[in-house]
Every structure is written in structure tokens, then in C-alpha cells.
mmCIF file of C-alpha atoms and ligand atoms in Angstrom:
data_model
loop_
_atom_site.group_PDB
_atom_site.id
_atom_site.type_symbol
_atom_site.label_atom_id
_atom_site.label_comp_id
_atom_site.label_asym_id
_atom_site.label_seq_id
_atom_site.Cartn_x
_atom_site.Cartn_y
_atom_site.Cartn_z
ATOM 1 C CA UNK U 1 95.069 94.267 99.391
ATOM 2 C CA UNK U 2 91.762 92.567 100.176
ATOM 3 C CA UNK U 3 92.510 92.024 104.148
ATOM 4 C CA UNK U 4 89.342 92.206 106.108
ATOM 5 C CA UNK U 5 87.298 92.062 102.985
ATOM 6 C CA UNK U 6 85.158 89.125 102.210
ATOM 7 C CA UNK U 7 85.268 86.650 99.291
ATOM 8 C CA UNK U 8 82.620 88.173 97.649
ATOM 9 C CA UNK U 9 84.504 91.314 97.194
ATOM 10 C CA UNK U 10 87.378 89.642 95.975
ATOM 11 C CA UNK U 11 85.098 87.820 93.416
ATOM 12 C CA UNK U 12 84.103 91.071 92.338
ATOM 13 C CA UNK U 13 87.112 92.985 91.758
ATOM 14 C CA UNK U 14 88.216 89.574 89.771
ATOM 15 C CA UNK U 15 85.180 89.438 86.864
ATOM 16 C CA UNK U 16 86.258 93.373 87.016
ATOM 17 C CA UNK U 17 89.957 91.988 86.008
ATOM 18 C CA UNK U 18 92.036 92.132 89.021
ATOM 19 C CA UNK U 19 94.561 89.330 89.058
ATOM 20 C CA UNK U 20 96.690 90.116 91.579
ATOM 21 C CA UNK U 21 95.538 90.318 95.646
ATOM 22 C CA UNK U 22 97.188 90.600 98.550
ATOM 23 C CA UNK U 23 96.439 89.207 102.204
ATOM 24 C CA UNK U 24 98.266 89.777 105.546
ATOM 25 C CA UNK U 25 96.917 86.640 108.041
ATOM 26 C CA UNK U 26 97.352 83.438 107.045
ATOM 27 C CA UNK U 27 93.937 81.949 108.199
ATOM 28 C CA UNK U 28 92.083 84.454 107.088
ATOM 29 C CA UNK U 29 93.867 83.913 103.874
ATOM 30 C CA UNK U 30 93.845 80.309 103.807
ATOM 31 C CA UNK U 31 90.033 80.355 103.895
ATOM 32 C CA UNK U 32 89.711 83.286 101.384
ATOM 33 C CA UNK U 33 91.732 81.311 98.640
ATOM 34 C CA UNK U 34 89.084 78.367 99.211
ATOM 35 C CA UNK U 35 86.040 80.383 99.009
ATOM 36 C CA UNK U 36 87.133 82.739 96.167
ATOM 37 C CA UNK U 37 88.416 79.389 94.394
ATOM 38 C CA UNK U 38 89.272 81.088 91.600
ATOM 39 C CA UNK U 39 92.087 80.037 89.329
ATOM 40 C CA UNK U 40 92.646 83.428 87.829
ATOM 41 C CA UNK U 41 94.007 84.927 90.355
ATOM 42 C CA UNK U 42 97.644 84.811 91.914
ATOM 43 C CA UNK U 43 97.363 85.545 95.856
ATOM 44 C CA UNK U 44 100.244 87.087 97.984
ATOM 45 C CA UNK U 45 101.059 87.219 101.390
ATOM 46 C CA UNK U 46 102.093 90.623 102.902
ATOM 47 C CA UNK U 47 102.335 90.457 106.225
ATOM 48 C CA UNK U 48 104.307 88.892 109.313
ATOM 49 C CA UNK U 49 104.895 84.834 108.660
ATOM 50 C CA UNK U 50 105.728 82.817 111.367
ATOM 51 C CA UNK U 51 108.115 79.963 110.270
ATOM 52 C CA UNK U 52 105.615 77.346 111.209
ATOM 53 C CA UNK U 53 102.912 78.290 108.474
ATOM 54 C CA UNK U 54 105.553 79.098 106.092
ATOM 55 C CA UNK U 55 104.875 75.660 104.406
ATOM 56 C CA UNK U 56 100.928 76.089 104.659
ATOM 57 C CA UNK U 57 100.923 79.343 102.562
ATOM 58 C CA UNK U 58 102.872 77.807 99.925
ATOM 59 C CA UNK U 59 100.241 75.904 99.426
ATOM 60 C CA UNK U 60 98.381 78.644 97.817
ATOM 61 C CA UNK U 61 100.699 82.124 97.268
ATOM 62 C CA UNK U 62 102.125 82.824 94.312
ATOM 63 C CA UNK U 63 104.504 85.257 96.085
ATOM 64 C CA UNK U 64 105.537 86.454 99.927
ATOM 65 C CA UNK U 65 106.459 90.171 99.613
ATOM 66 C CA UNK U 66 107.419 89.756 103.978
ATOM 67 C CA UNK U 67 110.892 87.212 103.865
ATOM 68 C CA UNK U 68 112.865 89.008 106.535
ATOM 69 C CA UNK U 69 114.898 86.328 108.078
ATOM 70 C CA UNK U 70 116.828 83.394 107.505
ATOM 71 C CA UNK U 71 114.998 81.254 109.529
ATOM 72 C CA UNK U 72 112.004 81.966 107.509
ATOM 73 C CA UNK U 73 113.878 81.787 104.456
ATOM 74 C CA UNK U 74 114.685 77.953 105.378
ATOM 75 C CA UNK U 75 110.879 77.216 106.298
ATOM 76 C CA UNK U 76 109.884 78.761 103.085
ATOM 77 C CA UNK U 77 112.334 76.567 100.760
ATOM 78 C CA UNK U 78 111.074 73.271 99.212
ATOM 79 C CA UNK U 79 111.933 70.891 96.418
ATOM 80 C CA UNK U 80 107.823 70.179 96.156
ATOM 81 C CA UNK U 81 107.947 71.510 92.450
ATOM 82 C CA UNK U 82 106.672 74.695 92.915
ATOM 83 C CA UNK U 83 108.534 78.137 92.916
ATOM 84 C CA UNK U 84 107.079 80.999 95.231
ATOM 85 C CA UNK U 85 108.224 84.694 94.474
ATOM 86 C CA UNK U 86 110.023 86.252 96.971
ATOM 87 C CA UNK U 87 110.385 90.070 98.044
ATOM 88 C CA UNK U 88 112.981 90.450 100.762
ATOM 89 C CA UNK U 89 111.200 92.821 103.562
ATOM 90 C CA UNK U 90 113.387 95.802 104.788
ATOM 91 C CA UNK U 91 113.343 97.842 107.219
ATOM 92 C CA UNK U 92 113.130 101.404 106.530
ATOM 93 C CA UNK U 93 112.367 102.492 110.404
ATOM 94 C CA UNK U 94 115.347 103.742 112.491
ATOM 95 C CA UNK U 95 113.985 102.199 115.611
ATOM 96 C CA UNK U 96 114.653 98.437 115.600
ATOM 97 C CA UNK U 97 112.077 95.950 115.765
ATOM 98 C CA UNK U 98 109.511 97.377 113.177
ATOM 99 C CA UNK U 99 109.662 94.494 111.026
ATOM 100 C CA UNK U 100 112.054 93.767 107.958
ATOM 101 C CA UNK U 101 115.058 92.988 107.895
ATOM 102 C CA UNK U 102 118.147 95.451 108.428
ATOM 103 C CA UNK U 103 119.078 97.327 105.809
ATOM 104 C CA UNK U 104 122.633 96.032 105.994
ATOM 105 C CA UNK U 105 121.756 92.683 106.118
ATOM 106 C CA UNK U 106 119.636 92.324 102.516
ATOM 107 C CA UNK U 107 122.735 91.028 100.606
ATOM 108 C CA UNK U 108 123.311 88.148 102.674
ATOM 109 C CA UNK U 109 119.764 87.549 103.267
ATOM 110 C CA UNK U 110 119.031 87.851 99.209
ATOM 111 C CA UNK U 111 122.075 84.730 99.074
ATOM 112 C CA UNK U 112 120.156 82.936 101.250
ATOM 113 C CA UNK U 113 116.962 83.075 98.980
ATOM 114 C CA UNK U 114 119.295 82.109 95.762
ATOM 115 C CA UNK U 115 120.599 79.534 97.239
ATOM 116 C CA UNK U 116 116.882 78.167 98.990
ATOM 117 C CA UNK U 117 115.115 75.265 96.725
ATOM 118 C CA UNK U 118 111.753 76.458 95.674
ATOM 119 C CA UNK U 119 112.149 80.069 95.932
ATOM 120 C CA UNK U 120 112.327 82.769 93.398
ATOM 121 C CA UNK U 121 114.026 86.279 94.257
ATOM 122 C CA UNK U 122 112.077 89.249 92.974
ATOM 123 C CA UNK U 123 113.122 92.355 94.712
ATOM 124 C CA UNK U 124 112.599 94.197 97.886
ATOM 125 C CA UNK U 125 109.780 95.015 99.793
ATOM 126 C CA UNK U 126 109.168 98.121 102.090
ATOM 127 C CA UNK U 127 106.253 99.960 104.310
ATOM 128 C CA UNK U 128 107.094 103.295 104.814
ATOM 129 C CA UNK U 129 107.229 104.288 108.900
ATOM 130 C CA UNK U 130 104.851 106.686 110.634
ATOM 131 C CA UNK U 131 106.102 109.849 110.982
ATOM 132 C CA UNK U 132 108.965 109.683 108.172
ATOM 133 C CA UNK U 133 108.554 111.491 104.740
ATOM 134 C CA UNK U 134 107.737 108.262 102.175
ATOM 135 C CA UNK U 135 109.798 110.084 99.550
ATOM 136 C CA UNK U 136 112.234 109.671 101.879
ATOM 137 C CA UNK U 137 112.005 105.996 103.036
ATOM 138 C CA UNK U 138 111.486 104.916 99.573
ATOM 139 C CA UNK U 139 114.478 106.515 98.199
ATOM 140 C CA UNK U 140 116.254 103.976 101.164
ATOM 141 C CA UNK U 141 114.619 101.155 99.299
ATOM 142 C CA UNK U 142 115.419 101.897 96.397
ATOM 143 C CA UNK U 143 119.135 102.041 97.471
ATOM 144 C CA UNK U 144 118.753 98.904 98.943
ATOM 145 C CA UNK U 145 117.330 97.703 95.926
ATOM 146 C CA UNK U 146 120.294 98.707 93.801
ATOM 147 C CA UNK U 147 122.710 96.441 95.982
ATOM 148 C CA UNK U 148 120.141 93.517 96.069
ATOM 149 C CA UNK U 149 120.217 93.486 92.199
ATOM 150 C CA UNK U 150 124.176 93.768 92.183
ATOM 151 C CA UNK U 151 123.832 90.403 94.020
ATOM 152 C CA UNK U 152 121.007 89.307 91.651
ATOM 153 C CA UNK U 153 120.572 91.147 88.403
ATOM 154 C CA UNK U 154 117.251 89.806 87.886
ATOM 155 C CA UNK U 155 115.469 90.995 91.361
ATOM 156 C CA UNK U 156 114.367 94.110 90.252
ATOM 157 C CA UNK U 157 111.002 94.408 91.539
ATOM 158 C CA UNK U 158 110.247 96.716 94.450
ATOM 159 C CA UNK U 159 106.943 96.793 96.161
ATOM 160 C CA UNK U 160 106.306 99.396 97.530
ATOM 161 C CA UNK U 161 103.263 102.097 97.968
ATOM 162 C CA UNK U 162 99.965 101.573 99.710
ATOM 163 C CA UNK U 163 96.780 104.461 99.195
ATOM 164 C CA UNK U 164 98.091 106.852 101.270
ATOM 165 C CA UNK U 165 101.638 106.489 99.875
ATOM 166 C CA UNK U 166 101.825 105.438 96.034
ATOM 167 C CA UNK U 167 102.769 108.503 94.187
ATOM 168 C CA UNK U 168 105.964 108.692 96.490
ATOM 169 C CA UNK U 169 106.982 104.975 95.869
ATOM 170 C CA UNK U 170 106.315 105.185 92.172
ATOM 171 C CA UNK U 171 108.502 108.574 91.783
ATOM 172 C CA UNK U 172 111.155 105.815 93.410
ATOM 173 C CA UNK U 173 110.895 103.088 91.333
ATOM 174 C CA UNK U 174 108.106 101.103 92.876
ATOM 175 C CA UNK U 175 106.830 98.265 90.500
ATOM 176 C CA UNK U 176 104.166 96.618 93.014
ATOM 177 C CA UNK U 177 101.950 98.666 94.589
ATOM 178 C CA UNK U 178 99.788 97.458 97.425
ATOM 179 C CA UNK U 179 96.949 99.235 97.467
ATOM 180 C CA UNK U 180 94.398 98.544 99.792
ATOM 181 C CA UNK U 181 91.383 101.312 100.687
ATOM 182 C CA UNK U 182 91.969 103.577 97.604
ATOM 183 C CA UNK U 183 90.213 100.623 95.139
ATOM 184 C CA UNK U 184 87.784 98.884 97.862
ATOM 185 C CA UNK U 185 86.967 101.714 100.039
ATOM 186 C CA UNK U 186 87.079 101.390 104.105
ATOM 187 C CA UNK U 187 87.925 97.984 105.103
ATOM 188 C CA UNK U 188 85.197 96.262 107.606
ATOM 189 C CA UNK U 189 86.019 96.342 111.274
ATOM 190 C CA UNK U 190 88.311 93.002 111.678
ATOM 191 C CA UNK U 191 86.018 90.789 113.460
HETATM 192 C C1 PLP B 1 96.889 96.714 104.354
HETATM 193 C C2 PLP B 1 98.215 96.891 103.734
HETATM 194 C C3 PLP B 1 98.364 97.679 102.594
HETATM 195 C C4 PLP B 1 97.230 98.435 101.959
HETATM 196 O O1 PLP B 1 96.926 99.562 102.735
HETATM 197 P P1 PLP B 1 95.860 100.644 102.234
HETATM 198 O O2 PLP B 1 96.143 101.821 103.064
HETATM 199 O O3 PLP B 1 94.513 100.045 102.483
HETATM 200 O O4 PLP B 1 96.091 100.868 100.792
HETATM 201 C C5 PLP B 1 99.625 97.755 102.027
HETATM 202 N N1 PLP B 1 100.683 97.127 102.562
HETATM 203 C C6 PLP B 1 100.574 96.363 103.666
HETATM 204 C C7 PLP B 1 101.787 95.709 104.209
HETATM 205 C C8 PLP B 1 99.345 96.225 104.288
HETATM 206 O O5 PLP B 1 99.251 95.482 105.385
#
């Protein structure tokens, strides 16, 4: 995760053969691919999408690891050619409104994604609360992750895991970790 970090960083950890980075705002992303402009590298968005840019950062992800509702599910499909990975978003909070989608609701959401033009299912995607044991919320993912895969046998990527958190998310199953301050050290005060 390279949010708050400038291209130049980014450039870096790429000749240092990092393929895979992660950004949670859309403009600061947008203008990140542009300057980094470098082919190697597959970018994903992690972070709260509003439906209206949904289009815009298909443009240049490779994958959204935050699809948490239909609505954004139908602003995210396209028949332009391209296929954008998709990590349904759950909610692993008890207290509604903390972003991702119910845990109930993944099966129905994960049809909506199959059935979506331009979209890719690849698993499920969780942040583990304040205040809850990770262990604990990950083993929830991975539960929900079992009954997103009976739906579609081939979504069986979880990401899950940031640097305070990985060890717990790997010991459940994790296969995308989003790791952030542990590789580039304190982020830069967001200006
Ligand atoms: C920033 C961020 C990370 C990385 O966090 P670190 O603590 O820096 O590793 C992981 N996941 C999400 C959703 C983030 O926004």
C-alpha cells in the first residue's frame, strides 16, 4: 500500500521488484498511475469507491479489493474489453456501518459480480476492526470465504492482513496481504 507516498517511492520499490501496489483515493491514485507510468506494475484500489468514479478507476486498476454493494457492482461492470479483479469487501465489525458488506449478504452480492460484464470474482476482502482480536475477525472471513467459493469455486483469494495484522490473516488463509508501513516505513502526513 503506497497511499500518501509519492511516485518516486513507488518507482523505487518497482526497479526493487514490487509488482503489485495498492491505493485507497482515487485522485490521488489517478495521478500516481500517470506519474509512476510504469507498465510493470498492476495497481489496486483498496478503499471506499463511490459509484461515480467506478468507471474512472477502471481505467487503470487491475483489481478493486472494496466491491461492497450492488450499486457499485453495476457502476463497475463494462463490456469495454477489459476484466477488473474483484474482492467482495465484508464486514467483519458488529456495529453496522463500518464499511463492507454484511456478512450474510456475500452470496448474493458474489452473483451479482458473476453475472456483471467486465468483472472477474477473486475472493473476499476484510480489515480487521479496532478493538477485536484479528485471529478472530479473520477466522469470520475465512468462513465467509468458504460460502463465497461454494457459489464460485474459483474465488479463492482472500486479502487480508495489513503490518500490524499479517501473521493473524496468514494463519487464516490470507493470500493478499496489504501491507503498508512495515515495507515503506511511516507514511507522510496526507497533505
Ligand atoms: C493503508 C491500508 C493498509 C496498509 O496499512 P499498513 O498499516 O500501513 O500496513 C491496508 N489495508 C487498507 C484497507 C489500507 O487502507
Amino acid at each position: 500500500m503506497t497511499k500518501f507516498q509519492p511516485a518516486s517511492l513507488v518507482r523505487e520499490l518497482a526497479d526493487l521488484g514490487v509488482r503489485d501496489v495498492g491505493e485507497n483515493r482515487h485522485q490521488e491514485a489517478v495521478a500516481k498511475v500517470a506519474e509512476v507510468d510504469d507498465p510493470r506494475l498492476a495497481w489496486h484500489f483498496v478503499g471506499q469507491l463511490q459509484s461515480n468514479k467506478a468507471k474512472a478507476v477502471r481505467q487503470y486498476a487491475a483489481t478493486v479489493h472494496s466491491v461492497d454493494r450492488e450499486s457499485l457492482v453495476a457502476a463497475l461492470a463494462s463490456d469495454d474489453g477489459r476484466v477488473l479483479g474483484a474482492f467482495l469487501e465484508i464486514g467483519l465489525s458488529d456495529e453496522p456501518g463500518r464499511g463492507g458488506v454484511d456478512p450474510q449478504e456475500a452470496e448474493s452480492l458474489a452473483d451479482r459480480v458473476l453475472a456483471a460484464p467486465g468483472l472477474r470474482l477473486l475472493g473476499v476482502m476484510g480489515v480487521a476492526p479496532l478493538g477485536v482480536e484479528p485471529r478472530r475477525a479473520f477466522a469470520r472471513l475465512r468462513e465467509v470465504s468458504e460460502r463465497v467459493r461454494r457459489v464460485d469455486p474459483s474465488a479463492t483469494a482472500i486479502s487480508a492482513g495489513m503490518s500490524g495484522d499479517f501473521r493473524e490473516a496468514i494463519a487464516e488463509g490470507a493470500t493478499h496481504l496489504r501491507i503498508g508501513t512495515a515495507i515503506t516505513g511511516n507514511r507522510p502526513i496526507p497533505g
